[in-house]
Coordinates of C-alpha atoms in Angstrom, one line a residue:
Chain A
G73 CA -11.1 -2.0 -31.0
E74 CA -8.7 -3.9 -28.7
S75 CA -5.7 -5.7 -29.9
V76 CA -2.7 -7.6 -28.3
G77 CA 0.3 -5.2 -28.2
L78 CA 2.3 -2.9 -25.6
H79 CA 0.2 0.3 -26.9
L80 CA -3.3 0.5 -26.0
P81 CA -5.9 2.0 -28.6
T82 CA -6.7 5.2 -27.9
L83 CA -10.0 7.3 -28.5
S84 CA -10.0 11.0 -28.3
V85 CA -13.4 12.8 -28.4
Q86 CA -14.8 16.4 -27.6
E87 CA -16.9 16.9 -24.6
G88 CA -20.5 16.5 -25.5
D89 CA -19.8 14.0 -28.2
N90 CA -20.9 10.5 -28.3
S91 CA -18.1 7.8 -27.9
I92 CA -17.9 4.2 -28.9
I93 CA -15.4 1.8 -27.6
N94 CA -15.2 -1.7 -29.1
C95 CA -14.0 -5.1 -28.0
A96 CA -13.5 -8.2 -29.9
Y97 CA -14.0 -11.3 -27.6
S98 CA -12.4 -14.7 -28.6
N99 CA -14.5 -17.6 -26.9
S100 CA -17.7 -18.1 -28.7
A101 CA -18.8 -20.2 -25.4
S102 CA -18.7 -17.0 -23.4
D103 CA -22.1 -15.8 -22.3
Y104 CA -21.5 -13.2 -19.9
F105 CA -19.7 -9.9 -20.8
I106 CA -18.8 -6.8 -18.5
W107 CA -17.5 -3.3 -19.1
Y108 CA -14.9 -1.7 -16.7
K109 CA -13.6 1.8 -16.5
Q110 CA -10.2 2.6 -14.9
E111 CA -9.2 5.9 -13.7
S112 CA -5.5 6.8 -13.3
G113 CA -4.4 5.5 -10.1
K114 CA -7.8 3.5 -9.4
G115 CA -8.8 0.0 -9.3
P116 CA -11.2 -1.2 -12.2
Q117 CA -14.8 -0.1 -11.6
F118 CA -17.9 -1.9 -13.3
I119 CA -19.8 -0.4 -15.6
I120 CA -22.5 -2.4 -17.3
D121 CA -22.9 -6.1 -18.0
I122 CA -24.9 -8.1 -20.5
R123 CA -25.8 -11.7 -21.0
S124 CA -25.5 -13.4 -24.2
N125 CA -29.4 -13.9 -24.6
M126 CA -29.4 -9.9 -24.9
D127 CA -28.0 -7.9 -27.8
K128 CA -28.4 -4.5 -26.2
R129 CA -28.7 -3.0 -22.7
Q130 CA -28.9 0.5 -21.2
G131 CA -27.7 2.2 -18.4
Q132 CA -27.3 5.7 -17.4
R133 CA -25.7 7.3 -20.5
V134 CA -24.1 4.0 -21.4
T135 CA -24.9 1.2 -23.7
V136 CA -23.7 -2.1 -24.5
L137 CA -24.1 -3.8 -27.7
L138 CA -23.4 -7.3 -28.4
N139 CA -23.1 -9.0 -31.9
K140 CA -22.5 -12.8 -31.1
T141 CA -22.1 -13.7 -34.8
V142 CA -19.0 -11.6 -35.1
K143 CA -18.0 -11.8 -31.5
H144 CA -18.0 -8.0 -31.0
L145 CA -19.0 -6.1 -28.2
S146 CA -19.2 -2.3 -27.9
L147 CA -19.5 0.6 -25.1
Q148 CA -21.3 3.7 -26.2
I149 CA -21.3 6.5 -23.8
A150 CA -23.6 9.4 -24.8
A151 CA -22.8 13.0 -24.1
T152 CA -19.2 12.2 -23.2
Q153 CA -17.9 14.4 -20.3
P154 CA -14.1 15.1 -19.0
G155 CA -14.7 12.7 -16.1
D156 CA -15.3 9.8 -18.5
S157 CA -11.8 10.0 -19.3
A158 CA -10.2 6.7 -18.3
V159 CA -9.1 3.3 -19.7
Y160 CA -12.0 1.0 -20.6
F161 CA -11.8 -2.6 -21.0
C162 CA -14.4 -5.6 -21.5
A163 CA -14.1 -8.9 -20.0
E164 CA -15.8 -12.1 -21.1
K165 CA -16.9 -15.5 -19.1
E166 CA -17.6 -18.8 -20.4
G167 CA -20.6 -20.5 -18.7
G168 CA -22.5 -19.9 -15.7
G169 CA -23.9 -16.4 -16.3
G170 CA -22.2 -13.6 -14.2
T171 CA -21.6 -15.8 -11.0
S172 CA -18.4 -16.5 -9.6
Y173 CA -18.1 -20.2 -11.2
G174 CA -15.8 -19.5 -14.2
K175 CA -13.1 -17.1 -14.8
L176 CA -13.0 -14.0 -16.5
T177 CA -10.8 -13.1 -19.5
F178 CA -10.1 -9.6 -19.7
G179 CA -9.3 -7.2 -22.9
Q180 CA -6.4 -4.9 -22.6
G181 CA -8.3 -1.8 -22.8
T182 CA -8.8 1.5 -24.8
I183 CA -7.8 4.9 -23.5
L184 CA -10.5 7.4 -23.7
T185 CA -9.5 10.9 -23.7
V186 CA -12.2 13.6 -23.4
H187 CA -11.4 17.3 -24.4
P188 CA -13.2 20.1 -22.9
Chain B
D227 CA -19.7 1.1 0.7
V228 CA -17.4 -1.7 -0.1
K229 CA -13.7 -0.7 1.0
V230 CA -10.8 -2.8 -0.5
T231 CA -7.4 -1.7 0.5
Q232 CA -3.9 -2.6 -0.6
S233 CA -0.9 -2.1 1.8
S234 CA 1.1 -0.1 -0.6
R235 CA 0.3 2.3 -3.7
Y236 CA 4.1 1.9 -4.8
L237 CA 6.7 -0.5 -3.8
V238 CA 10.1 -0.9 -5.3
K239 CA 11.9 -4.2 -4.3
R240 CA 15.1 -5.9 -5.7
T241 CA 15.7 -9.1 -7.4
G242 CA 15.6 -12.2 -5.1
E243 CA 13.9 -10.3 -2.3
K244 CA 10.5 -11.7 -0.5
V245 CA 7.6 -9.4 -1.3
F246 CA 4.4 -9.1 0.6
L247 CA 1.4 -7.6 -0.8
E248 CA -1.4 -7.3 1.4
C249 CA -5.2 -6.7 0.6
V250 CA -7.9 -6.1 3.2
Q251 CA -11.6 -5.8 2.6
D252 CA -14.4 -4.7 4.9
M253 CA -17.5 -6.1 3.7
D254 CA -17.3 -9.9 4.8
H255 CA -16.9 -11.1 1.1
E256 CA -15.9 -14.7 1.1
N257 CA -13.9 -14.4 -2.4
M258 CA -10.8 -12.8 -3.0
F259 CA -8.6 -12.6 -6.0
W260 CA -5.3 -11.4 -7.0
Y261 CA -4.9 -10.3 -10.3
R262 CA -1.8 -8.6 -12.1
Q263 CA -2.2 -5.8 -15.1
D264 CA 0.2 -5.5 -17.7
P265 CA 0.2 -3.3 -21.0
G266 CA -1.0 -5.2 -23.7
L267 CA -2.2 -8.3 -21.5
G268 CA -5.0 -6.8 -19.5
L269 CA -5.7 -8.2 -16.1
R270 CA -4.7 -11.9 -15.3
L271 CA -5.7 -14.0 -12.4
I272 CA -2.9 -15.2 -10.1
Y273 CA -4.7 -17.0 -7.1
F274 CA -8.2 -16.6 -5.5
S275 CA -9.5 -17.7 -2.3
Y276 CA -13.1 -18.6 -1.7
D277 CA -12.5 -19.0 2.2
V278 CA -10.3 -18.7 5.0
K279 CA -7.4 -21.1 4.4
M280 CA -8.7 -22.0 0.9
K281 CA -6.8 -21.2 -2.5
E282 CA -7.1 -21.9 -6.0
K283 CA -4.5 -21.2 -8.7
G284 CA -5.5 -19.0 -11.3
D285 CA -3.7 -18.5 -14.6
I286 CA -0.5 -17.6 -13.9
P287 CA 0.2 -18.6 -10.4
E288 CA 4.1 -19.2 -11.0
G289 CA 6.2 -17.4 -9.0
Y290 CA 3.6 -16.6 -6.4
S291 CA 2.1 -17.7 -3.4
V292 CA -0.8 -16.6 -1.2
S293 CA -2.1 -16.4 2.4
R294 CA -5.6 -16.2 3.8
E295 CA -5.4 -16.8 7.4
K296 CA -8.5 -14.2 8.1
K297 CA -11.4 -13.9 6.2
E298 CA -10.7 -10.0 5.7
R299 CA -7.1 -10.3 4.4
F300 CA -5.7 -11.9 1.4
S301 CA -1.9 -11.8 1.1
L302 CA 0.0 -12.3 -2.3
I303 CA 3.7 -13.4 -1.7
L304 CA 6.4 -13.2 -4.1
E305 CA 8.9 -15.6 -2.7
S306 CA 11.9 -14.1 -4.7
A307 CA 11.1 -11.3 -6.7
S308 CA 12.0 -11.3 -10.3
T309 CA 12.3 -8.3 -12.8
N310 CA 9.4 -10.1 -14.8
Q311 CA 7.2 -9.5 -11.7
T312 CA 7.2 -5.7 -12.2
S313 CA 3.4 -5.1 -12.8
M314 CA 0.4 -3.4 -11.4
Y315 CA -1.3 -5.8 -8.6
L316 CA -5.0 -5.7 -8.2
C317 CA -6.7 -7.2 -5.3
A318 CA -10.6 -7.9 -5.7
T319 CA -13.3 -9.3 -3.7
M320 CA -16.9 -10.8 -4.1
K321 CA -19.4 -12.5 -2.0
E322 CA -19.9 -15.9 -2.0
G323 CA -22.7 -16.8 -4.9
G324 CA -22.3 -13.3 -6.3
N325 CA -22.1 -12.0 -9.6
Y326 CA -19.1 -10.3 -11.4
N327 CA -21.0 -7.3 -11.4
E328 CA -20.5 -7.3 -7.6
Q329 CA -16.7 -7.6 -7.7
F330 CA -14.9 -4.8 -6.3
F331 CA -11.4 -4.0 -6.9
G332 CA -8.6 -2.1 -4.6
P333 CA -6.7 0.8 -6.0
G334 CA -3.5 -1.4 -6.8
T335 CA -0.1 -1.7 -6.0
R336 CA 2.5 -0.8 -8.4
L337 CA 5.6 -3.0 -7.9
T338 CA 8.9 -2.5 -9.3
V339 CA 11.6 -5.3 -8.9
L340 CA 15.0 -3.9 -9.8

């Protein structure tokens, strides 16, 4: 999972494996969460979001799981591909759902490397 | 397709210089943001703007100012650059009343202050 420090957590997987990236969030009042993907030399790109009234949400090849009891969020990527190699980070937001009212607090990220 | 462009990908400046980072968007979005991204700290909000000539401080505005004279352009200004402002700077946009799942980021400017 993510932690404070100069070195990002890393995850190395083989192509075709499933990947699980974890995020521990800090604010029990947060009710909206986002996962981002950031490829080298690019800005963050939205992957999937989830509101606190859900514990699971699925997208294309990605699933986000939310455990509010332990304030834990995970991103699962099925059949990981080399193109999935990037930094992945979560963000949490307090109140107001996903709207612009209220600021995002970002995690530091996890480096995912997919080996062919 | 939303396009958010930043004036420079890489920039090297000297301590004490005045630095301008420009961000331009073509989607007519009302909200624009400036973040900095540092290893181990994630993205931190410096300033945001919800309309022309309007601005709000984010979490770390010290040492920075912003300008929004036109809707499509949001500038970040370092009045007197310091080495602790060496960082990746990211601009983002979002339409008024939009959700963060519709926030679009530029490619970033990596600024080094010597």
